[in-house]
Every structure is written in C-alpha cells, then in structure tokens.
XYZ file of C-alpha atoms in Angstrom:
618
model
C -36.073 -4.846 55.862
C -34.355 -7.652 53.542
C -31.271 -9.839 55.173
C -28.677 -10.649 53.443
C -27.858 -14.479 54.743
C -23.745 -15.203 54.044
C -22.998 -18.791 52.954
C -22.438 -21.447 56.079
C -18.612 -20.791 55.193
C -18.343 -16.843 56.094
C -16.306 -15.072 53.858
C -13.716 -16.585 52.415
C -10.443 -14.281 51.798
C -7.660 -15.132 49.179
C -9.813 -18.271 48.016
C -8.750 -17.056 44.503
C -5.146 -17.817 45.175
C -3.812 -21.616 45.342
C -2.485 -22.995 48.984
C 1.668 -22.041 49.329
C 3.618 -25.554 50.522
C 5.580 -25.852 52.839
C 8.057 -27.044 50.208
C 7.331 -23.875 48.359
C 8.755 -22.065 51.256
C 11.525 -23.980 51.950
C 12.509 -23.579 48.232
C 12.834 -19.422 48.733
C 14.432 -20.147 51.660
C 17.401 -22.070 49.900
C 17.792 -19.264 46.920
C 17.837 -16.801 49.733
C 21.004 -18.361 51.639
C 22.606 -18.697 48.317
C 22.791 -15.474 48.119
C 24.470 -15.530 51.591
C 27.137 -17.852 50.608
C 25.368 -20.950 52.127
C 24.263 -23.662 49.630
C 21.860 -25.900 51.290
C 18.134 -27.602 51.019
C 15.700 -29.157 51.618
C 15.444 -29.547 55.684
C 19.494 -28.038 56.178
C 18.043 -25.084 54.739
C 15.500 -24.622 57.586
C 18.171 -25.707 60.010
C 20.321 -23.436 59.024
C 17.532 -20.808 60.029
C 16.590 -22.622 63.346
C 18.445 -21.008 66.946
C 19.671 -23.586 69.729
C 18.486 -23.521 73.234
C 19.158 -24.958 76.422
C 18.229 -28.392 76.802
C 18.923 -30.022 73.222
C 16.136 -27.588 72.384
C 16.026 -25.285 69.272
C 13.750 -22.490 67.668
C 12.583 -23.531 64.179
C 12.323 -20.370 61.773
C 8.507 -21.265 60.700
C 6.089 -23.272 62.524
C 2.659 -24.694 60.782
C -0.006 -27.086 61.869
C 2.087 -30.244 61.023
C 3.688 -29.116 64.343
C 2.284 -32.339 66.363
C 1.558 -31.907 70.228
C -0.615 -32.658 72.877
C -4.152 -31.417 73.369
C -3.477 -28.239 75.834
C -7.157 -29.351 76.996
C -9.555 -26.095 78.120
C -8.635 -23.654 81.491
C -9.469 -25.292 84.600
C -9.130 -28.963 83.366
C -6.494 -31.226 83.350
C -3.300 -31.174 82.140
C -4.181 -27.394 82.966
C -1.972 -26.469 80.401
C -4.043 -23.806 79.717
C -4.510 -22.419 82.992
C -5.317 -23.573 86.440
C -8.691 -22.171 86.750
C -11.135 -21.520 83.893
C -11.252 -17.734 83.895
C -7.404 -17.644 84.038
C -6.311 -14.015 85.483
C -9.218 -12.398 83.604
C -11.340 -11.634 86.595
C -9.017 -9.117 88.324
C -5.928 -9.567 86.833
C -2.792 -11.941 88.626
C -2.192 -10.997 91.862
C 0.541 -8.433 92.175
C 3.271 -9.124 94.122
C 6.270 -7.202 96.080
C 8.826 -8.193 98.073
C 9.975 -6.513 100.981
C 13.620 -8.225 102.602
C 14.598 -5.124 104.997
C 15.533 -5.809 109.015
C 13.818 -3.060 110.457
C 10.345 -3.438 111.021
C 9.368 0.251 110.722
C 10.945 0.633 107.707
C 9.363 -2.428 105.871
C 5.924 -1.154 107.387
C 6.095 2.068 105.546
C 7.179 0.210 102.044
C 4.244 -2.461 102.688
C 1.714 0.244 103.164
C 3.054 2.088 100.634
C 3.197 -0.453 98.247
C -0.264 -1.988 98.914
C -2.168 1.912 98.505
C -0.645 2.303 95.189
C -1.552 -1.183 93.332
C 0.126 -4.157 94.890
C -2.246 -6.670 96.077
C 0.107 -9.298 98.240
C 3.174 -9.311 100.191
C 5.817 -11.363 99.838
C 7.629 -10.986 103.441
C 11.685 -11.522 104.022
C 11.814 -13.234 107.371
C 14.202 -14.745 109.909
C 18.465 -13.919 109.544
C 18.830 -11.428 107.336
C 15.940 -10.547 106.767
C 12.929 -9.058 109.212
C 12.848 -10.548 112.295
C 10.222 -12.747 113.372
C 9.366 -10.812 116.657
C 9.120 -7.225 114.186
C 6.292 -9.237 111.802
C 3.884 -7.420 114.215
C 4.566 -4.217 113.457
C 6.185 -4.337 109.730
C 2.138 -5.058 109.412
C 0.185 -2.457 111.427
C -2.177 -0.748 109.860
C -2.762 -4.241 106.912
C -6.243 -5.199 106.626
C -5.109 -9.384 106.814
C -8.337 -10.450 105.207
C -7.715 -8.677 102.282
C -3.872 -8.364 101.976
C -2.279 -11.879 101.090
C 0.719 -12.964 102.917
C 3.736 -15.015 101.489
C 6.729 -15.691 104.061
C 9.745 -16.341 103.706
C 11.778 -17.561 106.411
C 13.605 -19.963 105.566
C 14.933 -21.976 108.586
C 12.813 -19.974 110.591
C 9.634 -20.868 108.802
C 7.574 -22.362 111.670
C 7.827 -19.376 114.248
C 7.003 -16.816 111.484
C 3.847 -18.865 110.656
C 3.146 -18.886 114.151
C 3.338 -15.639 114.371
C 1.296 -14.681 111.532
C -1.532 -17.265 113.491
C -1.586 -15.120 116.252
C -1.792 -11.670 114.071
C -4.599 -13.482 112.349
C -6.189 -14.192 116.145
C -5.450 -10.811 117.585
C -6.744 -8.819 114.846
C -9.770 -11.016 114.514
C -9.225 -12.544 110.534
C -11.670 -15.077 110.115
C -10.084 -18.018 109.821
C -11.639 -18.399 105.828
C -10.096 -14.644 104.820
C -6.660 -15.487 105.336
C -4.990 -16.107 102.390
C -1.399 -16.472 101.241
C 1.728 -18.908 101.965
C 3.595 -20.071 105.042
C 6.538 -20.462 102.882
C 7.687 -23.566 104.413
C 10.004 -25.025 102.301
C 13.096 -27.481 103.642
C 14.223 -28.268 100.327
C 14.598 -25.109 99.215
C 16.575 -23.669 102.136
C 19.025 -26.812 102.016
C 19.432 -25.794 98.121
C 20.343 -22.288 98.988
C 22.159 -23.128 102.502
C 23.074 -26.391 102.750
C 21.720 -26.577 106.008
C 19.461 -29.811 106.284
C 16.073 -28.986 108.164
C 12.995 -30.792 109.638
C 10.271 -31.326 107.486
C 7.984 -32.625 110.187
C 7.234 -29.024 111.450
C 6.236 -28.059 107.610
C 3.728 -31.055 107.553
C 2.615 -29.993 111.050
C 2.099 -26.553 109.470
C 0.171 -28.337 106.625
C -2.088 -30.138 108.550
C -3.084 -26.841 110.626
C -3.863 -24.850 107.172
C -5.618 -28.113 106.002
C -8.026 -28.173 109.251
C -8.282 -24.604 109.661
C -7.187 -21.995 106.976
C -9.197 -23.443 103.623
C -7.048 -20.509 101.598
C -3.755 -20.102 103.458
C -0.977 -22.520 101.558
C 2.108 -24.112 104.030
C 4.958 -24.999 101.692
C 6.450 -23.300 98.890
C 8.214 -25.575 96.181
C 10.825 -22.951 95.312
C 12.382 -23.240 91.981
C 14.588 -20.072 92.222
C 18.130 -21.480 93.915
C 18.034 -23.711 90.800
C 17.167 -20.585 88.209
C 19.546 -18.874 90.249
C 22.538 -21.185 90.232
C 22.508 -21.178 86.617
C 20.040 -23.705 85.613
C 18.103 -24.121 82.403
C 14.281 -23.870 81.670
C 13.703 -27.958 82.138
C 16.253 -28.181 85.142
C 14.056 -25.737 87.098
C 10.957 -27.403 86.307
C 12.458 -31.288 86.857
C 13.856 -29.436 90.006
C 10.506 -28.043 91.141
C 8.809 -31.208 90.218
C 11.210 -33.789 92.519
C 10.857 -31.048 95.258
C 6.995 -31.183 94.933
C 7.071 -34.971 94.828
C 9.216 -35.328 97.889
C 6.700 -32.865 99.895
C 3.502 -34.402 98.081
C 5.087 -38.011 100.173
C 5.773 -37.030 103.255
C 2.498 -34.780 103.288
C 0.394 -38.307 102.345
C 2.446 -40.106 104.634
C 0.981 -37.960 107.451
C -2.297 -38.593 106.584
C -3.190 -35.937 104.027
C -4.798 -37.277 101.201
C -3.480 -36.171 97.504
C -6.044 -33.806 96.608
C -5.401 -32.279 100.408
C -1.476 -32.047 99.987
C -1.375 -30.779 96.591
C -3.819 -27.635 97.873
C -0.709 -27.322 100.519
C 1.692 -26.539 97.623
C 2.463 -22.930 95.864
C 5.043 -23.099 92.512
C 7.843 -19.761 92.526
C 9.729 -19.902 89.293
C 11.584 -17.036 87.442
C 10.338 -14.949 84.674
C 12.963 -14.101 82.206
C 13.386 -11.741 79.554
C 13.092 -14.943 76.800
C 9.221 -14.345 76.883
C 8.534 -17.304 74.734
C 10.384 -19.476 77.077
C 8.936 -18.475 79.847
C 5.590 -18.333 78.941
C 6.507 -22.218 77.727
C 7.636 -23.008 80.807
C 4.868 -21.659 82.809
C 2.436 -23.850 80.596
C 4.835 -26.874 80.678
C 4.767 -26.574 84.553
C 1.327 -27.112 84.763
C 1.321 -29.641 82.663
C 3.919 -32.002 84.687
C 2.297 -30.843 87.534
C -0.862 -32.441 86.251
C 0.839 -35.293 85.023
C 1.982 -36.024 88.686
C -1.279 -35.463 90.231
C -2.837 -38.321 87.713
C -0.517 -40.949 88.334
C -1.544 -40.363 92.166
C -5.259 -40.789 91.466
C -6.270 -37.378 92.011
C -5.937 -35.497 88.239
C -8.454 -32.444 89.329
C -5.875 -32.055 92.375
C -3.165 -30.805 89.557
C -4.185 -27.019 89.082
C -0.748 -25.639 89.875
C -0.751 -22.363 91.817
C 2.039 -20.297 90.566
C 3.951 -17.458 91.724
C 6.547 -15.676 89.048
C 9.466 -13.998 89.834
C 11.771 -11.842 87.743
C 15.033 -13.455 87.438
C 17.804 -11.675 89.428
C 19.886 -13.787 87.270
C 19.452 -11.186 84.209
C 19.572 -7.909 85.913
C 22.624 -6.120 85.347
C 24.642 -3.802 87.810
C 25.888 -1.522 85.219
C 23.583 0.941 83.518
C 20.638 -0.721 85.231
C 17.931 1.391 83.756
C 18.045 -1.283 81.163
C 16.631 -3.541 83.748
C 12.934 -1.951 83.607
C 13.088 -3.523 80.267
C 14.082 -6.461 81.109
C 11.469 -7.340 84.311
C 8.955 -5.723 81.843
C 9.493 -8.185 79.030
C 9.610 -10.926 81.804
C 6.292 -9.459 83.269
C 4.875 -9.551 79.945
C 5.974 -13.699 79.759
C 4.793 -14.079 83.173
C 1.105 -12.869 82.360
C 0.896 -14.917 79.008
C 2.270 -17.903 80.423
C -0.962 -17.613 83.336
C 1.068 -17.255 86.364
C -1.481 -16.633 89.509
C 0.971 -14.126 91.140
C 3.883 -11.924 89.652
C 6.672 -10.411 91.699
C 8.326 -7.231 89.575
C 11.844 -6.827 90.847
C 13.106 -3.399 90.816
C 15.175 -2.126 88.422
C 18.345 -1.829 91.478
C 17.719 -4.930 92.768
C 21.377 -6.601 91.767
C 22.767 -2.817 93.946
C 21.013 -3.238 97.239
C 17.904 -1.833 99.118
C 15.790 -0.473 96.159
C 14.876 3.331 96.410
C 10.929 4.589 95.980
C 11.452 5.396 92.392
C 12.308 1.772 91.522
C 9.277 0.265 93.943
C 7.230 2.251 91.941
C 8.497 1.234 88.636
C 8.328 -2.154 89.687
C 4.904 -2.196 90.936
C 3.926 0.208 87.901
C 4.987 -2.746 85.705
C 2.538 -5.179 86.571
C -0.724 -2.267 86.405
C 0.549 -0.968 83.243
C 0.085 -4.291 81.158
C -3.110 -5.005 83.240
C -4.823 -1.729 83.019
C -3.593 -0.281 79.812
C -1.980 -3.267 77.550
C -5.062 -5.424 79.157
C -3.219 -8.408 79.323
C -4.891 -10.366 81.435
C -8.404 -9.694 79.655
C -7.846 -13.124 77.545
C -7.194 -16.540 78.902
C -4.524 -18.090 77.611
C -3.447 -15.640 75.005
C -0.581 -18.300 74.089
C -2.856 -21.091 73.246
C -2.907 -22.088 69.621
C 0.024 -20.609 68.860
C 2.665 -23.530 67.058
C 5.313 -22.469 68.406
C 4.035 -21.869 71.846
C 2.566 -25.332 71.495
C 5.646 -27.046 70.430
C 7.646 -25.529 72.504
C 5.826 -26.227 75.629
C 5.553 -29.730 74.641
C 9.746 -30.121 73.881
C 10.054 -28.293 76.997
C 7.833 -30.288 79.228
C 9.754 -33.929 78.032
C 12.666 -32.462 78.841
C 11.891 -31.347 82.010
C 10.740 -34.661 82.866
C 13.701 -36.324 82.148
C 15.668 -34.192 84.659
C 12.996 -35.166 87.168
C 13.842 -39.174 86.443
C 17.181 -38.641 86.544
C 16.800 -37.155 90.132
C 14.121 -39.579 91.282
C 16.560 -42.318 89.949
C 19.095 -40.934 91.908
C 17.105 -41.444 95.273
C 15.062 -38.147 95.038
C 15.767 -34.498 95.152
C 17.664 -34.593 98.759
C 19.812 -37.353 97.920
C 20.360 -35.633 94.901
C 21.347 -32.299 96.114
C 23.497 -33.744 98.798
C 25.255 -35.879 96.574
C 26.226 -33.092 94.614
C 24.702 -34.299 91.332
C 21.798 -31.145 91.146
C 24.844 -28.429 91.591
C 26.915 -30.525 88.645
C 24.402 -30.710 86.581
C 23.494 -26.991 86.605
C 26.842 -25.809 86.649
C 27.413 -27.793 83.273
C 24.769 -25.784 81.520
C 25.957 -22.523 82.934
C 29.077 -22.999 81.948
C 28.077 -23.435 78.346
C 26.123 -20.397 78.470
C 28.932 -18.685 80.024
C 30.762 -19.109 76.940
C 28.216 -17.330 75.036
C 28.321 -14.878 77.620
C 31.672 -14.281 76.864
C 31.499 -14.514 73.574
C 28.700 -11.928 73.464
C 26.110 -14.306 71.601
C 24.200 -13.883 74.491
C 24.739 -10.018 74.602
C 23.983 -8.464 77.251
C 22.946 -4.511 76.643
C 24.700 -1.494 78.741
C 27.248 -4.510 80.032
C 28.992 -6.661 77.095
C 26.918 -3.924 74.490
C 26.731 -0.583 74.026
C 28.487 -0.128 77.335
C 28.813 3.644 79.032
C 31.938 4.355 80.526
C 31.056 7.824 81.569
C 27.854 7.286 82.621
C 27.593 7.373 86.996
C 27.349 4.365 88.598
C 23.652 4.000 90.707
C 24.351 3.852 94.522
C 22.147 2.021 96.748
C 22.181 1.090 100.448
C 23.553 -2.601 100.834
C 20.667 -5.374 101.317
C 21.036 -8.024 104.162
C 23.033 -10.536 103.144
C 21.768 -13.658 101.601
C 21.819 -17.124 102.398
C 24.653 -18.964 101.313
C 26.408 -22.048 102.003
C 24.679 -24.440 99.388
C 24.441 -23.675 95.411
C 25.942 -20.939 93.985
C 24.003 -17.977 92.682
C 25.369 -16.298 89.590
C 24.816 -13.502 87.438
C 24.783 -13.028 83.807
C 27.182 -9.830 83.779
C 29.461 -11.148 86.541
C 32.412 -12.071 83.969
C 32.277 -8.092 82.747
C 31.441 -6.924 86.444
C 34.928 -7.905 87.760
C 36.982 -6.370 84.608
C 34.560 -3.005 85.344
C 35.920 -3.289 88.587
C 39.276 -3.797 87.958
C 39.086 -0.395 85.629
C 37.381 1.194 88.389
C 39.864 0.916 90.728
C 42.879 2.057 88.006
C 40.735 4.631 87.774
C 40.249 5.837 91.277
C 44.261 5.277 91.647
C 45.349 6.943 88.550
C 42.269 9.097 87.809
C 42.040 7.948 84.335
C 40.619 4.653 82.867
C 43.586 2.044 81.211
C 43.175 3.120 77.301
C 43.221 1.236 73.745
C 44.146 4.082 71.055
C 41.880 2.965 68.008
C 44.558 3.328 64.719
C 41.989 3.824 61.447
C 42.858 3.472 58.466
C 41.962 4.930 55.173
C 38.495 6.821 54.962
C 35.486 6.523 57.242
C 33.628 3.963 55.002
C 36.731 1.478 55.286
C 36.895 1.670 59.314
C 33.755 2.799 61.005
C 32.384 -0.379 61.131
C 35.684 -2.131 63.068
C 36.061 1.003 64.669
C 32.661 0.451 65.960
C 32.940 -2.446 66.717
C 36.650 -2.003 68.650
C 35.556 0.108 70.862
C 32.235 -1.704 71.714
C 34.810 -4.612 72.434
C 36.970 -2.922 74.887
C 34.642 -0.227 76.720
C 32.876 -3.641 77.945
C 35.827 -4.334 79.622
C 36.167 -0.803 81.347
C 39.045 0.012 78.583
C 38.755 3.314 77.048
C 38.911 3.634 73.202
C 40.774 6.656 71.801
C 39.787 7.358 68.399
C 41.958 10.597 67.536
C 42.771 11.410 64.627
C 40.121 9.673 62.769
C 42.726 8.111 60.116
C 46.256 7.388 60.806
C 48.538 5.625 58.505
C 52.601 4.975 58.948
C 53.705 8.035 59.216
C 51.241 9.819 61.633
C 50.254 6.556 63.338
C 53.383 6.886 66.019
C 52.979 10.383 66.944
C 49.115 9.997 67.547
C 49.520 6.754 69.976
C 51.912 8.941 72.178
C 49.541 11.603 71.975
C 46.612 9.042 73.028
C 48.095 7.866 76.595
C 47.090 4.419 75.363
C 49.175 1.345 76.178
C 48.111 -1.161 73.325
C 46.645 -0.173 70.242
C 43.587 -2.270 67.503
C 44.226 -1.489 64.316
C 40.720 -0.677 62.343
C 40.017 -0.710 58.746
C 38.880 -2.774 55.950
C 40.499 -5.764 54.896
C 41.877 -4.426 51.099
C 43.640 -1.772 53.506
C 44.909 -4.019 56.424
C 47.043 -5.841 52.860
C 48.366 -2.732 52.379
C 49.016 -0.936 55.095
C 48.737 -3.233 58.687
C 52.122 -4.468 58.842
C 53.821 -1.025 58.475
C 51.415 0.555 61.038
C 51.604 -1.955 63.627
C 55.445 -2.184 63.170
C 55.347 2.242 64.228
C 52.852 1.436 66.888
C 55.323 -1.025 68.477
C 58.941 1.792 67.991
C 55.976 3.804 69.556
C 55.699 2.127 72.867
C 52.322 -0.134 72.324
C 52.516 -3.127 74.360
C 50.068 -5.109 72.255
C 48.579 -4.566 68.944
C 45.109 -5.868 67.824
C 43.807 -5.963 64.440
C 39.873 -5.813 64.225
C 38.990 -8.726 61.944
C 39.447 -12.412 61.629
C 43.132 -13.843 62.326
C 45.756 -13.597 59.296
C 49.551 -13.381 59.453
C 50.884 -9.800 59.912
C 54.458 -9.684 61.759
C 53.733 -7.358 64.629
C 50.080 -7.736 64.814
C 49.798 -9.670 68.601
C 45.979 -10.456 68.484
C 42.809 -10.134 66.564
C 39.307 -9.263 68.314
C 36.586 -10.663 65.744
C 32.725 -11.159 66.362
C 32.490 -14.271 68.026
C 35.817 -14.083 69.353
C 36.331 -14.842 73.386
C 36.132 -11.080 75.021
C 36.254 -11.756 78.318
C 39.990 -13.847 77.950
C 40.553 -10.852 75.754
C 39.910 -8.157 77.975
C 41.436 -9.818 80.990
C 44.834 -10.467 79.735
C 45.023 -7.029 77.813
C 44.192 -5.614 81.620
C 47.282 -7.501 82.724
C 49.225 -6.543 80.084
C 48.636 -3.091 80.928
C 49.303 -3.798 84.756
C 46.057 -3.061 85.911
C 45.372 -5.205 88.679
C-alpha cells in the first residue's frame, strides 16, 4: 500500500490569501464608527471599542500576538499560572463543594448525607455562633466515611475547639492519620475583617504545627478573600487582600519554626467566582501567579502551588426573581473551572432569602456535575492558556493586584491596615463607583434593574442564622432596587395596589414602543406600576385616560418629531388632570410642564426614590 507523505509544514489553509494588518483592521473599524456618528482613528478608534474595568483596567475589542506577557510556564511549575499541579482538575474533576451553615445538628446531617450520595465530594462546615455548634459536629457527621469525605470548617472565633473536635472524630472513628483531608479553617484575619473582633493567632500556628507533624493532607488556615469580595471590592483588591493576609500568616507560621515550604502547605486560597467569567478565570490564574511570586522571594518557588477553593459570589445573587441566579453561579462555575480552581462551592440559587430548600441544593450541586460530566470541562488543563486576552488580562490583573498588596504592606501589613481603616476605604471607594453604574443600569442587573416582574410571587425561605458582623460591610448588587421593592411592597400590602406611572403615548406604535418600553422597564424596577391604556393618547383624550389609570405622575412616550408637536399640550392636560409629576422619555429639552426626563444612562435609583416620595409612599 503507497503513503502519501504531507510536506514538514502540514497543510497549509488560506496560504493563497495575503496576511490582514492589524492596521487593515483598524482602518474598517474607523469607516464603521463613521457611520455611527463617531469620527476617529488610528488607536481612538480601537479605544472607542475597548470597555473599562475595575482597577484602571479595560477590555480591548481585538487582541493578537503583539499582546506582550509573561511566560504562563507549564501546570505544576512555577509561577503556576497554569495550574498548581500538572494534571490540573483532569483526573477527577475539582472537588465539589457545599456548604452547610444550619444550627441543628440533625438537620445539617441529613443535607451532608444527602448532598455527599448525590455528587458532592467535600463539606464545607458552618461552625461556632450562628452557625452549628461545636459540641453537634459529632452528629451533623454520623454516618461520613472521614477518609474519604473532605472537611473544611468554618468557625470563625471558634476555630480551635472545632478542629479539636474534628481530631477526636478522626481518633474515635479510627481515620488514619494520612486519609484525613480538608481545612481547619483557621483564619484570624479573616474573622477580624468580617467582625472586628481581634483574635489569637498563636492557637492557629499551634493548629499548624499539629497538621504539619501529623495530618500530611489536612490544611490549618484559610486565607479568606471573601469579606473583601463581599464588602465591595474589586478583582486586584481581593487578590492584594488575600496576598497581605497570606504573608502575615506565612511570618508568624516561620517564626514558629515552620519552614516556608512547610507553612505555605498550611495555607488554602477562598475567593469568589463571579458571573464576569473572563475575570474570574484571570483572577484565578493571576492568584497563582502572586502566590508564586511570594513563595520565590522566600527561597522556596516549588512551595507556591496555590490551593484554591472558589466560591460563588453572594455579592451578585439577586433577591428578586432569583431563578436568574442558576445562571449566574453557573456562568461563575463555568469561570471557576477554567480559571483551575482545586475546589468549587455552587451557591444555591436562594441563597440571598435564607435556608436553601432541596430543589436549590440540588441545582447547586447539579451545577458543578453538569459541566464535569456532560460539558467535560475539566477534561483539559488549562483551557484558558494561550488565549490573548486571557493572557493579558491575567498579567494587567496580577500588577495591579500587587500594588494593592504594597500599599498594605507599606501601611504596616494587612492588620494594621484593616484596623486603621484604610482596607474598608479603599473598597468602599470602588463600590461606590460601581454603585453608580448600578444605578445607572450600566451594570444591569436582570429580573432586578431589567426586565423586572412585578406580578411574579416573591420565593419564601426560612431565615439563615445570622452572620457575623461588626467589621466590613457586606453589600449586594440589587440592594439600591431591593429597598424601593420594598417600599412598593409595603404600599401595596396597605393599599392593595402598587403606586402607578400612567404611560401617555403618543402617535402610532412605531413612534412610542420603544420609550414605552423602555418607561416602563424604568419604573417597574422601582416597584412602580406602568399603565399603558389606551395605547395612544394625545390632548384631548390624554386627561380622561390618566383619571381612568389611578396613576399619580405620568412619562410621556413617543418619538422626538412628536414630543415638538404635541408634549407641551399633553403634559399641560396631564397636570389640570391631577399628575403630580410628568416625565418625558428621552434626553432633557425645554417643555413648560414637563418636570423630569428618564433617558438611558440617566440616574434611576434618585429617580425612582424621589418619584416614591412624591407619591407619598413611604
């Protein structure tokens, strides 16, 4: 049989077609915003393309080879960019993770067991006030097989008698000492972040140095990046966060006697997830990569294989129409996985509305085995890798992130920088700037500032324990939107109707169902109920049908050819009609008895709240 042999060069595709420029492309570019109304080139061309982050940091609209950064090295090997180990998650997928935070030990028994027969592969274990007490860890895990279910604590200032505990468990039940696996959770830092409350670290190094004589796979401290996520921190405050926290444990753990390579082994990573899956897989890379970076400068770069645990940010989920959440945690699952985190917690889809039901475990858990069994995510290592922008942006991400962690190491470390209050300024700068895109809806948020369902019943869940307070603030993207929701919620259950913006078209469909749209969009977000009846009003009719609506202010919707001719006259019947406030859906102009405009862009949250006042709706 003859062989065909193909040249040393493969097959070549397209070779008959000449190499495009980047020039080239930034050339279309430029004709196609000039179309747009926007005459720029050259580089302002691509800028004018390119999307701001957090950070000074910014998404480019194409990224090529010229892109410049760092050699991400191979999995396993320093910087570890790649991956902390060199089979990545391929083996058996990451570890799957739940959380369980109930107080009654019975209860969180039947969701561990429950939980770990249908998929989940760890526990991650509420523990101490609040949470499961340390005297029901006993039974909230009878009938767990120890050696093969990992642990992770959480106890916060009750760290050391829950680890104590779980010693004994491991002793009673007769776990080799070499089959325990998991975290301690220690983590002093973290609870002063979240509490305020300054602990001991000497009983978390005392814990280290038991795990580092005794249990070769069981971790002590936790370098918790989530009060910092959580208080409305960016992508490189939460890693320059994480990294002075690390640093500050990797000291005191080498002042004890540990060497490096022993006190980094002590240390697991938690960071959030979110539903930016390019960021977070960037950030998950860039972690590893400081991480590494630390390790070197102490003299032990192999010691730098960050293990990572990945949460789903409770910062994004949303308390109104929270289905939308499975999306969310799923695109933030998806980040998690790509970005190589070891171990991936799936919050459910009620999380932000208390004790999650069965359905939503499920989901949650459901998450994680979908993309490993049936998306086979974690079949490749380092699925990212290569990619320009991936590249790039893990490299931006990773110098800015270490200049938040010199600023706090310049400032005396990260618990003279938390005390001082300069880690809760800093973060509350950057979320208020996003909380004017919040409000704004640039950052939209769907089912809450979008496409929100008035009608729709809220989900009801039994309240969780309360958490720890006291030290940074924890907010929530739809928090702005919540309390206006609540405010027509309780007009509602006093009146039994929601407060009500009639919706004044005019001319034909084509020249208001866009504003229209838009209107009502605007104001259901704000719990306001948009009356759209008769479809077209104009001065005549337009008095008649706002009685008709029970409305108390009134947005005038149309194009702006008609608002010439016809706004002033329709807005001057509204008013003889009763309206307390006219809007007119487009950008400002001078009509007479027009009181405000509601535009794309425009602040809707100081919109909404002081049309709720104006309409005495408390």
């Amino acid at each position: 049989m003859g062989m065909t042999v193909l040249p040393d060069d493969g097959l070549t595709l397209a070779a008959e077609f000449p190499d495009a420029t980047h020039e080239q492309w930034q050339r279309l570019v430029e004709g196609v915003l000039r179309k747009s109304g926007k005459d720029v080139s050259g580089s302002a061309a691509e800028e004018a393309l390119s999307t701001a982050l957090e950070d000074g940091l910014s998404t480019r609209p194409l990224y090529t080879a010229r892109e410049a950064a760092p050699d991400a090295g191979f999995p396993g090997f320093a910087p570890f960019v790649r991956g902390g180990s060199a089979a990545g998650t391929a083996p058996s997928g990451w570890d799957v993770r739940q959380r369980h935070a109930t107080t009654d030990p019975a209860r969180t028994n039947e969701t561990v067991l429950a939980d770990l027969e249908n998929g989940v592969t760890s526990l991650w274990l509420g523990v101490g006030p609040g949470a499961l007490p340390v005297s029901g860890l006993e039974r909230a895990l009878d009938g767990v097989y120890l050696d093969l279910a990992p642990v992770a604590l959480d106890a916060g200032s009750e760290f050391e008698p829950a680890a104590r505990e779980l010693f004994r468990l491991y002793e009673a039940r007769g776990v080799a000492k070499d089959a325990a696996r998991g975290t301690l959770g220690a983590d002093p830092l973290g609870h002063e972040a979240r509490t305020g409350e300054r602990l001991d670290s000497a009983a978390a190094v005392e814990l280290a140095r038991v795990c580092e004589r005794e249990y070769p796979n069981l971790r002590a401290l936790t370098v918790d990046a989530l009060p910092y996520h959580e208080a409305g921190g960016s992508a490189a405050q939460e890693l320059g966060a994480s990294l002075a926290t690390a640093v500050s444990c990797l000291r005191e753990l080498t002042e004890a006697g540990l060497s490096v390579e022993a006190a980094c082994a002590q240390l697991e990573f938690r960071y959030a997830a979110t539903a930016d899956q390019f960021l977070t897989i960037a950030k998950l890379r860039a972690a590893r990569r400081l991480w590494a970076r630390v390790a070197e400068v102490c003299g032990a770069p192999q010691a730098g294989a960050q293990r990572q645990h990945a949460v789903t940010s409770p910062v994004m989920m949303s308390r109104r129409d929270p289905w939308v959440n499975m999306l969310r945690t799923t695109v933030a699952c998806l980040g998690a996985g790509v970005g190589g985190a070891d171990a991936v917690t799936v919050l459910p889809f009620d999380h932000s509305l208390g004790l999650p039901d069965a359905f939503a475990r499920r989901i949650a858990r459901n998450t994680s085995t979908i993309l490993l069994e049936e998306s086979h995510l974690a079949r490749v290592i380092d699925p990212a890798g290569g990619s320009w922008y991936v590249e790039r942006l893990t490299d931006e991400l990773a110098h800015a992130a270490w200049e938040f962690f010199q600023e706090i190491e310049a400032a005396g470390g990260q618990a003279a920088a938390l005390r001082s209050g300069l880690i809760g300024e800093r973060l509350a700068a950057t979320w208020a700037k996003r909380g004017k895109k919040l409000a704004t809806r640039r950052e939209p948020i769907t089912g809450v500032s979008e496409f929100p369902n008035l009608t729709e019943r809220p989900v009801e869940r039994e309240a969780s324990p309360a958490e720890p307070s006291g030290g940074l603030p924890r907010v929530r993207r739809d928090e702005a939107y919540e309390t206006l929701r609540a405010r027509s919620d309780a007009h509602l259950a006093a009146t039994e109707a929601r407060p009500r913006v009639f919706l004044a078209a005019l001319g034909p469909a084509a020249a208001h169902t866009a504003r229209a749209s838009f209107a009502a969009n605007l104001f259901q977000a704000g719990g306001i109920e948009a009356v759209h009846d008769p479809v077209s009003v104009d001065a005549t009719t337009a008095a008649e049908a706002f009685k008709a609506s029970g409305a108390a202010v009134a947005c005038l919707c149309s194009s702006d050819a008609r608002y010439e001719e016809q706004a002033d006259e329709v807005a001057r019947a509204l008013k003889s009609a009763g309206a307390q406030r006219v809007f007119l859906a487009g950008r400002p102009a001078e009509y007479a008895d027009v009181d405000a405009y509601v535009f794309a862009g425009c602040d809707a949250v100081s919109v909404l709240s002081s049309t709720l006042d104006h309409m005495g709706v408390a």
